Tab-separated table of C-alpha atoms in Angstrom:
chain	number	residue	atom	x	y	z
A	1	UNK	CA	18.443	-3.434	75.995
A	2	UNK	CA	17.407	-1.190	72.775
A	3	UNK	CA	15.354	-2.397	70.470
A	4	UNK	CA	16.488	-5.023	68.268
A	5	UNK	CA	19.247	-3.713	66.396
A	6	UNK	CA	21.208	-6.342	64.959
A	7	UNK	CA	25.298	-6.001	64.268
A	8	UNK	CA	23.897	-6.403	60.475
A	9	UNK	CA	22.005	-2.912	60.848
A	10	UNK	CA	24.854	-1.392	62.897
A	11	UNK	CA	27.535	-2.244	59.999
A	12	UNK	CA	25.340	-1.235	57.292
A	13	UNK	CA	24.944	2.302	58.790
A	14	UNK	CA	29.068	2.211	59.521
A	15	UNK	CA	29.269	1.500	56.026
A	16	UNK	CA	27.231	4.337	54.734
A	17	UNK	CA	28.878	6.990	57.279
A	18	UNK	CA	32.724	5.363	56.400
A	19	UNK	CA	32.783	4.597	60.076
A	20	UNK	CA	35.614	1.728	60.081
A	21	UNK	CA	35.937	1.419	64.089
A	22	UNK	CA	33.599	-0.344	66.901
A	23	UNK	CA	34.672	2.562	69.638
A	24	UNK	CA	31.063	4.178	68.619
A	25	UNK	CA	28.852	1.189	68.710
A	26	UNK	CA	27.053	1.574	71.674
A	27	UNK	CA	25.984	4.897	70.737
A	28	UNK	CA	25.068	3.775	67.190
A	29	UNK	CA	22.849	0.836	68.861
A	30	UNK	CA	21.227	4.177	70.788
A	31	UNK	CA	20.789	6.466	67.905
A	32	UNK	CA	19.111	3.133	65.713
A	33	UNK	CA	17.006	2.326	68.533
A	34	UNK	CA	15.854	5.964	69.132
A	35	UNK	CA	14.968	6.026	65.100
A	36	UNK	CA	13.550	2.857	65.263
A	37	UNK	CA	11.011	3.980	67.591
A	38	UNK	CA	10.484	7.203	65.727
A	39	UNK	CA	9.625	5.944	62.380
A	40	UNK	CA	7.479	3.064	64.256
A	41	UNK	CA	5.426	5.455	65.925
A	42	UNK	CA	5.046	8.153	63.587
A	43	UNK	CA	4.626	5.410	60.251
A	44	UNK	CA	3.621	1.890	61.952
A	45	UNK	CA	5.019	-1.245	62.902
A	46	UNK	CA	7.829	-2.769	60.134
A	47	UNK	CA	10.572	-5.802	60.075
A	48	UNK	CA	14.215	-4.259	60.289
A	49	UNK	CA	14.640	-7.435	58.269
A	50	UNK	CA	11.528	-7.871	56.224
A	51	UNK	CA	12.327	-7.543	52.530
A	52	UNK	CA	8.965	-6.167	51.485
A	53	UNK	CA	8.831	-2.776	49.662
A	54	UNK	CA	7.398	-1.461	53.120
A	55	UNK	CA	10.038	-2.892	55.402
A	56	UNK	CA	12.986	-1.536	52.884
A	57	UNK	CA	11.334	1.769	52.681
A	58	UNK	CA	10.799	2.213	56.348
A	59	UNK	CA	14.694	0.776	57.331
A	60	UNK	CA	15.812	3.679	54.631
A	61	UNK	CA	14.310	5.813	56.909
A	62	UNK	CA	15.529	4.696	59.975
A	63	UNK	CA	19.091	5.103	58.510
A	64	UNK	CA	18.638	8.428	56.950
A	65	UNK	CA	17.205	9.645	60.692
A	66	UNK	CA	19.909	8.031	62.472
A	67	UNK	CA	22.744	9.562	59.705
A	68	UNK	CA	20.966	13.025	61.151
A	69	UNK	CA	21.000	12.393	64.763
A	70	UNK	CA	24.787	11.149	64.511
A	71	UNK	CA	25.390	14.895	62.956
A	72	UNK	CA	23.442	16.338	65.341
A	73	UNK	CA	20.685	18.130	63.139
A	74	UNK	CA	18.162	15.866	63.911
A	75	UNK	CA	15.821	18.831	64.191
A	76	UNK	CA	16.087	18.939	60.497
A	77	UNK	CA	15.201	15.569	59.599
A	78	UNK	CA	11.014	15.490	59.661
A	79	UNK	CA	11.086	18.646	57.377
A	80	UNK	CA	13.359	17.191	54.609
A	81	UNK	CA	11.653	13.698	54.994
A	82	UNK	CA	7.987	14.578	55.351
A	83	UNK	CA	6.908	13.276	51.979
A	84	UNK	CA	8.629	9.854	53.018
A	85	UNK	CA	7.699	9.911	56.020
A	86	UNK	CA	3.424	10.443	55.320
A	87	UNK	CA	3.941	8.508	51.691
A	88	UNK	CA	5.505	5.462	53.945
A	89	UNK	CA	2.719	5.933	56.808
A	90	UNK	CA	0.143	5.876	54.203
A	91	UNK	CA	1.232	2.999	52.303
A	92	UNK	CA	1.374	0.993	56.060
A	93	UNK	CA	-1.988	2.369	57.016
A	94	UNK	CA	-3.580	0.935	53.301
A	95	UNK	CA	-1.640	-2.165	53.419
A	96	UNK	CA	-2.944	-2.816	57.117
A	97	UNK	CA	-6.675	-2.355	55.858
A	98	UNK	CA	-5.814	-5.456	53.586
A	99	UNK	CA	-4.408	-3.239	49.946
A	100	UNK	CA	-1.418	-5.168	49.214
A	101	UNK	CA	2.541	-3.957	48.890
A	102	UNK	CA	2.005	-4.721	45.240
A	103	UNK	CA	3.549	-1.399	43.700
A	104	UNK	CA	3.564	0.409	46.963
């Protein structure tokens, strides 16, 4: 099983692509778990479903990275994220040593 991508995540990407069939889902599921696992490992551990300002930032990623995979230019996705990508790891890595998500 991929990781836990929830039918919530998998219509909310639909919705930002205008993808209005279910014949892709299984490969959406893929592409969400692979970019789950990415932004987890490169930024740090996050709730697809939290609400904080960390969780929301880090799910924007996760979308944006799998919008890039599904277009097949994932190659270009760490270069025009990198400020997101080390701003979001940051923020994790301070609010981990006890800082809190308070204007993060």
């Amino acid at each position: 099983m991929w990781l836990s991508i929830t039918p919530e995540l998998i219509q909310t990407f639909k919705e930002r692509m205008h993808i209005s069939h279910s014949g892709e889902d299984d490969n959406l599921t893929r592409l969400l778990s692979f970019s789950v696992a990415f932004v987890e490992s490169t930024c740090g551990s996050f709730d697809l479903t939290g609400e904080t300002n960390l969780d929301i930032r880090a799910k924007e990623l996760v979308l944006e990275r799998t919008r890039y995979a599904y277009n097949d230019a994932v190659e270009y996705f760490d270069d025009n994220f990198q400020s997101d990508i080390l701003g979001l790891g940051l923020d994790m890595l301070f609010y981990k040593e006890g800082e809190t998500d308070e204007g993060v």
